[in-house]
DNA sequence: GTGAAAGCGCTAACAA
DNA sequence: TTGTTAGCGCTTTCAC
């Protein structure tokens, strides 16, 4: 008992084990790693002593020698958004299996970008996983890391000028499925509500346009809107488009969060969803699990995004060839899409053929 | 240009700077840290060269010498629950200000507890922040860390046998406020729905009981229920208590998530909330932002919990005295509590006085 | 099979 | 004010 108390004071080193075993550090090292030849007897003895001393290798020392840290930086825009928490969980799951520590980098301002560039650099992380359009100048820092030789894996899109594997999501298919679902329900005047810029939204919009075109509908730019300031612009929208003589009957909103906001506003103006307007979102956020009406949306494999990015990064560290990954998306049908009554469809068709 | 390309290949070391400045490593070290005396001219020169070389200290080397890692382990049961994501965000915010890296430890199974005990130990973290009742044997590992001298800060309660500052939440006051709010609305038969074990729930229940007693009501054990298996037991509950001749009119459910589930079930059985039953939850989860009816609940300062735990831990590392913190809670009145119609109150009072 | 020795980058005690 | 030196714990040649 007294012995175990005293040994607990300082962590055991290879030298401690070597002393007790009556061998050299080098031999202990070999025995512990199963590298090189060590007599079976000595090996067993060393292993036993190591266990008794509760030895665990000092990664700082090993890393100093090997220029490794067994640390990976994980960069996200905002961990308190369920989307990123899910992605992080996937990465974390993979890294822990491989003995790597995950340094969480939450980039919520220009200052945090600076901070984490410093922290990751000083810690000498073995690699960086960068998720989504972080902003705040992070892209520039990431490029600097890449230029210095730090391996990088990206999620969602390739940061310009940065080499490394990318986990893509089939955004375009998502947009396509969303619009298709609405078209299949008989809708013809389908809005796209969201920004028409940035790689991700642009892809989603492309998919939406493609579905419309395949259905013989020319996408109208008038039906593509975006709210910068909801309080001001939502009124304009309701009084304008929605109140017009040929109001849209459906909307594809490439973000669940925006879809929820939109539906809420709509409801407070007396509209019903999906009765008056059908809506399809994007993301399938777990934080909207309780939103009523339950959102019909496009599911992204969030945990997988993080997991595969980590796998690719680690594979790269081991010198293996890596290829970009394209993750599939799927339509989750819930309660925000209604079939357009035949009457309305007929009316609308009449309009078109008649015009 | 050529020079900058070549210098980018390897990270600059103190020696590199020393060579260029024509001084020794020690002098560079002193200049960079502002420790000890260095001639102003040499200092400026060294600083300039360091900047040109884009030098950043190698924490592995420094740590090896100083027995520090500038790494903190943050242990949570499940990062994909918004509650823990919020707590982690608070910790992260504090740590990054101080240049520490946060290693995220998501303990979702016995195996992850093992993994992280290994990872944190090998990385030689400077401290550990442990949040809530993690389970999966983590407590035992935490104790081992503490025994070995790793500083620990805890959130929510003290792990038995572990020394270190604790950030408490006034759970009891929360339970009290919840029950009080229901009492003030005229309710008398108020259920407690949740487990009656574990420090946290027990405290919340104590507060609830205290409020009832202060209102002259003796808490009935019959009104304290817990669902282990919702599918089976909810039916029993509806047919039993709710269908009885003196059904409860309100419930304090010390967990927003459980409250949401409960309300959903209730609604699907035809009950209305708050009309037929008032409900107060606990946590004020951001993931229930969209839950309708919006939950009346007890707000915990989640980010603050993480932030203060980090502050306490770092203060301890600097050798400063630390004291436990007790965080306040507050009632957030939203839409799940209704006043009991006077009639019912009168009826009930009659029952009691008449009995 | 095993040991001796050098060195990863940094810090700090001691000398000059 | 500055340099020399030793050493943190581990890995890895190179001898033996």
PDB file of C-alpha atoms in Angstrom, chain B residues 38-219:
ATOM      1  CA  UNK B  38      18.332  41.829 -22.688  1.00  0.00           C
ATOM      2  CA  UNK B  39      19.830  44.869 -24.407  1.00  0.00           C
ATOM      3  CA  UNK B  40      17.120  46.845 -26.066  1.00  0.00           C
ATOM      4  CA  UNK B  41      18.842  46.661 -29.453  1.00  0.00           C
ATOM      5  CA  UNK B  42      19.278  42.896 -29.401  1.00  0.00           C
ATOM      6  CA  UNK B  43      15.735  42.442 -28.162  1.00  0.00           C
ATOM      7  CA  UNK B  44      14.288  44.439 -31.032  1.00  0.00           C
ATOM      8  CA  UNK B  45      16.450  42.563 -33.467  1.00  0.00           C
ATOM      9  CA  UNK B  46      15.416  39.191 -32.082  1.00  0.00           C
ATOM     10  CA  UNK B  47      11.747  40.119 -32.116  1.00  0.00           C
ATOM     11  CA  UNK B  48      12.025  41.238 -35.703  1.00  0.00           C
ATOM     12  CA  UNK B  49      13.722  38.065 -36.833  1.00  0.00           C
ATOM     13  CA  UNK B  50      11.224  35.937 -34.930  1.00  0.00           C
ATOM     14  CA  UNK B  51       8.436  37.717 -36.734  1.00  0.00           C
ATOM     15  CA  UNK B  52      10.086  37.306 -40.094  1.00  0.00           C
ATOM     16  CA  UNK B  53      10.573  33.613 -39.494  1.00  0.00           C
ATOM     17  CA  UNK B  54       6.987  33.397 -38.290  1.00  0.00           C
ATOM     18  CA  UNK B  55       8.239  31.621 -35.231  1.00  0.00           C
ATOM     19  CA  UNK B  56       5.809  30.100 -32.819  1.00  0.00           C
ATOM     20  CA  UNK B  57       6.984  28.273 -29.742  1.00  0.00           C
ATOM     21  CA  UNK B  58       6.813  24.510 -29.793  1.00  0.00           C
ATOM     22  CA  UNK B  59       4.520  23.638 -26.938  1.00  0.00           C
ATOM     23  CA  UNK B  60       5.614  20.019 -26.969  1.00  0.00           C
ATOM     24  CA  UNK B  61       9.148  21.047 -26.189  1.00  0.00           C
ATOM     25  CA  UNK B  62       8.183  23.696 -23.721  1.00  0.00           C
ATOM     26  CA  UNK B  63       5.748  21.321 -22.129  1.00  0.00           C
ATOM     27  CA  UNK B  64       8.304  18.578 -21.882  1.00  0.00           C
ATOM     28  CA  UNK B  65      10.534  20.891 -19.939  1.00  0.00           C
ATOM     29  CA  UNK B  66       7.803  22.483 -17.873  1.00  0.00           C
ATOM     30  CA  UNK B  67       5.557  19.451 -17.460  1.00  0.00           C
ATOM     31  CA  UNK B  68       2.664  21.321 -18.948  1.00  0.00           C
ATOM     32  CA  UNK B  69       0.578  20.703 -22.019  1.00  0.00           C
ATOM     33  CA  UNK B  70      -1.661  23.762 -22.292  1.00  0.00           C
ATOM     34  CA  UNK B  71      -4.423  21.277 -22.886  1.00  0.00           C
ATOM     35  CA  UNK B  72      -7.591  20.794 -20.890  1.00  0.00           C
ATOM     36  CA  UNK B  73      -9.873  17.794 -21.135  1.00  0.00           C
ATOM     37  CA  UNK B  74     -13.577  18.597 -21.286  1.00  0.00           C
ATOM     38  CA  UNK B  75     -15.785  15.659 -20.457  1.00  0.00           C
ATOM     39  CA  UNK B  76     -19.466  15.574 -21.337  1.00  0.00           C
ATOM     40  CA  UNK B  77     -21.997  12.777 -21.690  1.00  0.00           C
ATOM     41  CA  UNK B  78     -23.210  13.757 -25.130  1.00  0.00           C
ATOM     42  CA  UNK B  79     -22.179  16.717 -27.223  1.00  0.00           C
ATOM     43  CA  UNK B  80     -25.125  16.325 -29.557  1.00  0.00           C
ATOM     44  CA  UNK B  81     -27.488  17.313 -26.770  1.00  0.00           C
ATOM     45  CA  UNK B  82     -27.887  21.050 -26.912  1.00  0.00           C
ATOM     46  CA  UNK B  83     -27.414  21.350 -23.185  1.00  0.00           C
ATOM     47  CA  UNK B  84     -23.875  20.014 -23.278  1.00  0.00           C
ATOM     48  CA  UNK B  85     -23.027  21.829 -26.471  1.00  0.00           C
ATOM     49  CA  UNK B  86     -23.893  25.047 -24.679  1.00  0.00           C
ATOM     50  CA  UNK B  87     -21.794  24.162 -21.661  1.00  0.00           C
ATOM     51  CA  UNK B  88     -18.873  23.211 -23.862  1.00  0.00           C
ATOM     52  CA  UNK B  89     -19.172  26.472 -25.733  1.00  0.00           C
ATOM     53  CA  UNK B  90     -18.779  28.354 -22.471  1.00  0.00           C
ATOM     54  CA  UNK B  91     -15.686  26.397 -21.510  1.00  0.00           C
ATOM     55  CA  UNK B  92     -14.231  26.773 -24.955  1.00  0.00           C
ATOM     56  CA  UNK B  93     -14.734  30.509 -24.849  1.00  0.00           C
ATOM     57  CA  UNK B  94     -12.771  30.844 -21.655  1.00  0.00           C
ATOM     58  CA  UNK B  95      -9.976  28.448 -22.563  1.00  0.00           C
ATOM     59  CA  UNK B  96      -9.222  29.966 -25.917  1.00  0.00           C
ATOM     60  CA  UNK B  97      -8.781  33.360 -24.279  1.00  0.00           C
ATOM     61  CA  UNK B  98      -6.057  31.850 -22.163  1.00  0.00           C
ATOM     62  CA  UNK B  99      -4.335  29.986 -24.952  1.00  0.00           C
ATOM     63  CA  UNK B 100      -5.411  26.548 -23.806  1.00  0.00           C
ATOM     64  CA  UNK B 101      -6.654  23.895 -26.165  1.00  0.00           C
ATOM     65  CA  UNK B 102      -9.831  22.022 -25.314  1.00  0.00           C
ATOM     66  CA  UNK B 103      -9.818  18.286 -25.895  1.00  0.00           C
ATOM     67  CA  UNK B 104     -13.399  17.211 -26.319  1.00  0.00           C
ATOM     68  CA  UNK B 105     -14.263  13.982 -24.538  1.00  0.00           C
ATOM     69  CA  UNK B 106     -17.656  12.642 -25.439  1.00  0.00           C
ATOM     70  CA  UNK B 107     -18.397   9.784 -23.098  1.00  0.00           C
ATOM     71  CA  UNK B 108     -21.208   7.799 -24.661  1.00  0.00           C
ATOM     72  CA  UNK B 109     -20.186   4.318 -23.606  1.00  0.00           C
ATOM     73  CA  UNK B 110     -17.877   2.443 -21.321  1.00  0.00           C
ATOM     74  CA  UNK B 111     -15.414   2.211 -24.147  1.00  0.00           C
ATOM     75  CA  UNK B 112     -15.206   5.956 -24.664  1.00  0.00           C
ATOM     76  CA  UNK B 113     -14.522   6.416 -20.981  1.00  0.00           C
ATOM     77  CA  UNK B 114     -11.572   4.059 -21.314  1.00  0.00           C
ATOM     78  CA  UNK B 115     -10.352   5.720 -24.464  1.00  0.00           C
ATOM     79  CA  UNK B 116     -10.377   9.165 -23.024  1.00  0.00           C
ATOM     80  CA  UNK B 117      -8.764   8.137 -19.823  1.00  0.00           C
ATOM     81  CA  UNK B 118      -5.901   6.891 -21.984  1.00  0.00           C
ATOM     82  CA  UNK B 119      -5.822   9.878 -24.310  1.00  0.00           C
ATOM     83  CA  UNK B 120      -5.973  12.475 -21.560  1.00  0.00           C
ATOM     84  CA  UNK B 121      -3.315  10.690 -19.594  1.00  0.00           C
ATOM     85  CA  UNK B 122      -0.935  10.306 -22.511  1.00  0.00           C
ATOM     86  CA  UNK B 123      -1.440  13.884 -23.563  1.00  0.00           C
ATOM     87  CA  UNK B 124      -0.752  14.897 -20.014  1.00  0.00           C
ATOM     88  CA  UNK B 125      -3.556  17.428 -19.849  1.00  0.00           C
ATOM     89  CA  UNK B 126      -3.098  20.246 -17.379  1.00  0.00           C
ATOM     90  CA  UNK B 127      -6.572  19.784 -16.027  1.00  0.00           C
ATOM     91  CA  UNK B 128      -9.961  18.220 -16.548  1.00  0.00           C
ATOM     92  CA  UNK B 129     -13.437  19.673 -16.519  1.00  0.00           C
ATOM     93  CA  UNK B 130     -16.071  17.072 -15.897  1.00  0.00           C
ATOM     94  CA  UNK B 131     -19.683  17.856 -16.553  1.00  0.00           C
ATOM     95  CA  UNK B 132     -22.736  16.236 -15.032  1.00  0.00           C
ATOM     96  CA  UNK B 133     -23.440  12.646 -14.303  1.00  0.00           C
ATOM     97  CA  UNK B 134     -21.494  11.049 -17.063  1.00  0.00           C
ATOM     98  CA  UNK B 135     -21.603   7.432 -16.027  1.00  0.00           C
ATOM     99  CA  UNK B 136     -19.949   4.549 -17.884  1.00  0.00           C
ATOM    100  CA  UNK B 137     -17.356   4.310 -15.166  1.00  0.00           C
ATOM    101  CA  UNK B 138     -15.977   7.749 -15.875  1.00  0.00           C
ATOM    102  CA  UNK B 139     -16.180   8.776 -12.236  1.00  0.00           C
ATOM    103  CA  UNK B 140     -13.641   6.145 -11.350  1.00  0.00           C
ATOM    104  CA  UNK B 141     -11.231   7.380 -13.975  1.00  0.00           C
ATOM    105  CA  UNK B 142     -11.665  10.945 -12.854  1.00  0.00           C
ATOM    106  CA  UNK B 143     -10.791   9.909  -9.340  1.00  0.00           C
ATOM    107  CA  UNK B 144      -7.638   8.276 -10.636  1.00  0.00           C
ATOM    108  CA  UNK B 145      -6.650  11.494 -12.391  1.00  0.00           C
ATOM    109  CA  UNK B 146      -7.285  13.490  -9.266  1.00  0.00           C
ATOM    110  CA  UNK B 147      -5.259  11.025  -7.213  1.00  0.00           C
ATOM    111  CA  UNK B 148      -2.373  11.454  -9.595  1.00  0.00           C
ATOM    112  CA  UNK B 149      -2.504  15.172  -9.103  1.00  0.00           C
ATOM    113  CA  UNK B 150      -4.362  16.332 -12.185  1.00  0.00           C
ATOM    114  CA  UNK B 151      -6.453  19.386 -11.264  1.00  0.00           C
ATOM    115  CA  UNK B 152     -10.153  18.894 -11.786  1.00  0.00           C
ATOM    116  CA  UNK B 153     -13.125  21.218 -11.948  1.00  0.00           C
ATOM    117  CA  UNK B 154     -16.612  19.807 -11.801  1.00  0.00           C
ATOM    118  CA  UNK B 155     -19.944  20.983 -13.053  1.00  0.00           C
ATOM    119  CA  UNK B 156     -23.209  20.263 -11.266  1.00  0.00           C
ATOM    120  CA  UNK B 157     -21.970  18.138  -8.409  1.00  0.00           C
ATOM    121  CA  UNK B 158     -18.875  16.833  -6.715  1.00  0.00           C
ATOM    122  CA  UNK B 159     -17.684  13.454  -7.816  1.00  0.00           C
ATOM    123  CA  UNK B 160     -17.134  11.506  -4.648  1.00  0.00           C
ATOM    124  CA  UNK B 161     -13.544  11.569  -3.506  1.00  0.00           C
ATOM    125  CA  UNK B 162     -12.439  14.179  -6.021  1.00  0.00           C
ATOM    126  CA  UNK B 163     -10.953  17.411  -4.836  1.00  0.00           C
ATOM    127  CA  UNK B 164     -11.408  20.599  -6.834  1.00  0.00           C
ATOM    128  CA  UNK B 165     -13.791  23.477  -7.430  1.00  0.00           C
ATOM    129  CA  UNK B 166     -17.392  22.788  -8.353  1.00  0.00           C
ATOM    130  CA  UNK B 167     -19.829  24.927 -10.290  1.00  0.00           C
ATOM    131  CA  UNK B 168     -23.184  24.197  -8.776  1.00  0.00           C
ATOM    132  CA  UNK B 169     -26.590  25.196 -10.022  1.00  0.00           C
ATOM    133  CA  UNK B 170     -29.254  26.101  -7.545  1.00  0.00           C
ATOM    134  CA  UNK B 171     -31.308  23.054  -8.390  1.00  0.00           C
ATOM    135  CA  UNK B 172     -33.402  23.327  -5.302  1.00  0.00           C
ATOM    136  CA  UNK B 173     -34.394  26.882  -6.030  1.00  0.00           C
ATOM    137  CA  UNK B 174     -35.293  25.760  -9.527  1.00  0.00           C
ATOM    138  CA  UNK B 175     -37.658  23.131  -8.213  1.00  0.00           C
ATOM    139  CA  UNK B 176     -39.047  25.656  -5.804  1.00  0.00           C
ATOM    140  CA  UNK B 177     -39.683  28.276  -8.478  1.00  0.00           C
ATOM    141  CA  UNK B 178     -41.301  25.726 -10.733  1.00  0.00           C
ATOM    142  CA  UNK B 179     -43.734  24.549  -8.098  1.00  0.00           C
ATOM    143  CA  UNK B 180     -44.291  28.092  -6.869  1.00  0.00           C
ATOM    144  CA  UNK B 181     -45.271  29.231 -10.330  1.00  0.00           C
ATOM    145  CA  UNK B 182     -47.811  26.447 -10.512  1.00  0.00           C
ATOM    146  CA  UNK B 183     -49.125  27.189  -7.040  1.00  0.00           C
ATOM    147  CA  UNK B 184     -49.457  30.858  -7.867  1.00  0.00           C
ATOM    148  CA  UNK B 185     -51.585  29.869 -10.822  1.00  0.00           C
ATOM    149  CA  UNK B 186     -53.939  28.211  -8.406  1.00  0.00           C
ATOM    150  CA  UNK B 187     -52.850  24.600  -8.784  1.00  0.00           C
ATOM    151  CA  UNK B 188     -52.920  22.293  -5.803  1.00  0.00           C
ATOM    152  CA  UNK B 189     -52.533  18.817  -7.171  1.00  0.00           C
ATOM    153  CA  UNK B 190     -49.099  19.106  -8.753  1.00  0.00           C
ATOM    154  CA  UNK B 191     -47.239  16.071  -9.981  1.00  0.00           C
ATOM    155  CA  UNK B 192     -43.515  15.528  -9.930  1.00  0.00           C
ATOM    156  CA  UNK B 193     -42.672  13.506 -13.011  1.00  0.00           C
ATOM    157  CA  UNK B 194     -39.154  12.168 -13.061  1.00  0.00           C
ATOM    158  CA  UNK B 195     -36.768   9.949 -11.213  1.00  0.00           C
ATOM    159  CA  UNK B 196     -36.411  10.518  -7.538  1.00  0.00           C
ATOM    160  CA  UNK B 197     -32.760   9.670  -7.457  1.00  0.00           C
ATOM    161  CA  UNK B 198     -29.470  11.226  -8.329  1.00  0.00           C
ATOM    162  CA  UNK B 199     -28.291  14.413  -6.674  1.00  0.00           C
ATOM    163  CA  UNK B 200     -29.728  16.748  -9.282  1.00  0.00           C
ATOM    164  CA  UNK B 201     -33.251  15.405  -9.443  1.00  0.00           C
ATOM    165  CA  UNK B 202     -33.368  14.927  -5.728  1.00  0.00           C
ATOM    166  CA  UNK B 203     -32.518  18.581  -5.176  1.00  0.00           C
ATOM    167  CA  UNK B 204     -35.119  19.693  -7.658  1.00  0.00           C
ATOM    168  CA  UNK B 205     -37.664  17.561  -5.941  1.00  0.00           C
ATOM    169  CA  UNK B 206     -36.725  18.991  -2.571  1.00  0.00           C
ATOM    170  CA  UNK B 207     -37.410  22.463  -3.878  1.00  0.00           C
ATOM    171  CA  UNK B 208     -40.729  21.351  -5.238  1.00  0.00           C
ATOM    172  CA  UNK B 209     -41.682  19.798  -1.936  1.00  0.00           C
ATOM    173  CA  UNK B 210     -40.642  22.867  -0.026  1.00  0.00           C
ATOM    174  CA  UNK B 211     -42.840  25.112  -2.147  1.00  0.00           C
ATOM    175  CA  UNK B 212     -45.782  22.814  -1.635  1.00  0.00           C
ATOM    176  CA  UNK B 213     -45.266  22.707   2.088  1.00  0.00           C
ATOM    177  CA  UNK B 214     -44.992  26.463   2.315  1.00  0.00           C
ATOM    178  CA  UNK B 215     -48.362  26.594   0.592  1.00  0.00           C
ATOM    179  CA  UNK B 216     -49.754  24.284   3.205  1.00  0.00           C
ATOM    180  CA  UNK B 217     -49.839  21.232   0.985  1.00  0.00           C
ATOM    181  CA  UNK B 218     -48.382  17.961   2.043  1.00  0.00           C
ATOM    182  CA  UNK B 219     -46.634  16.431  -1.018  1.00  0.00           C
TER     183      UNK B 219
END
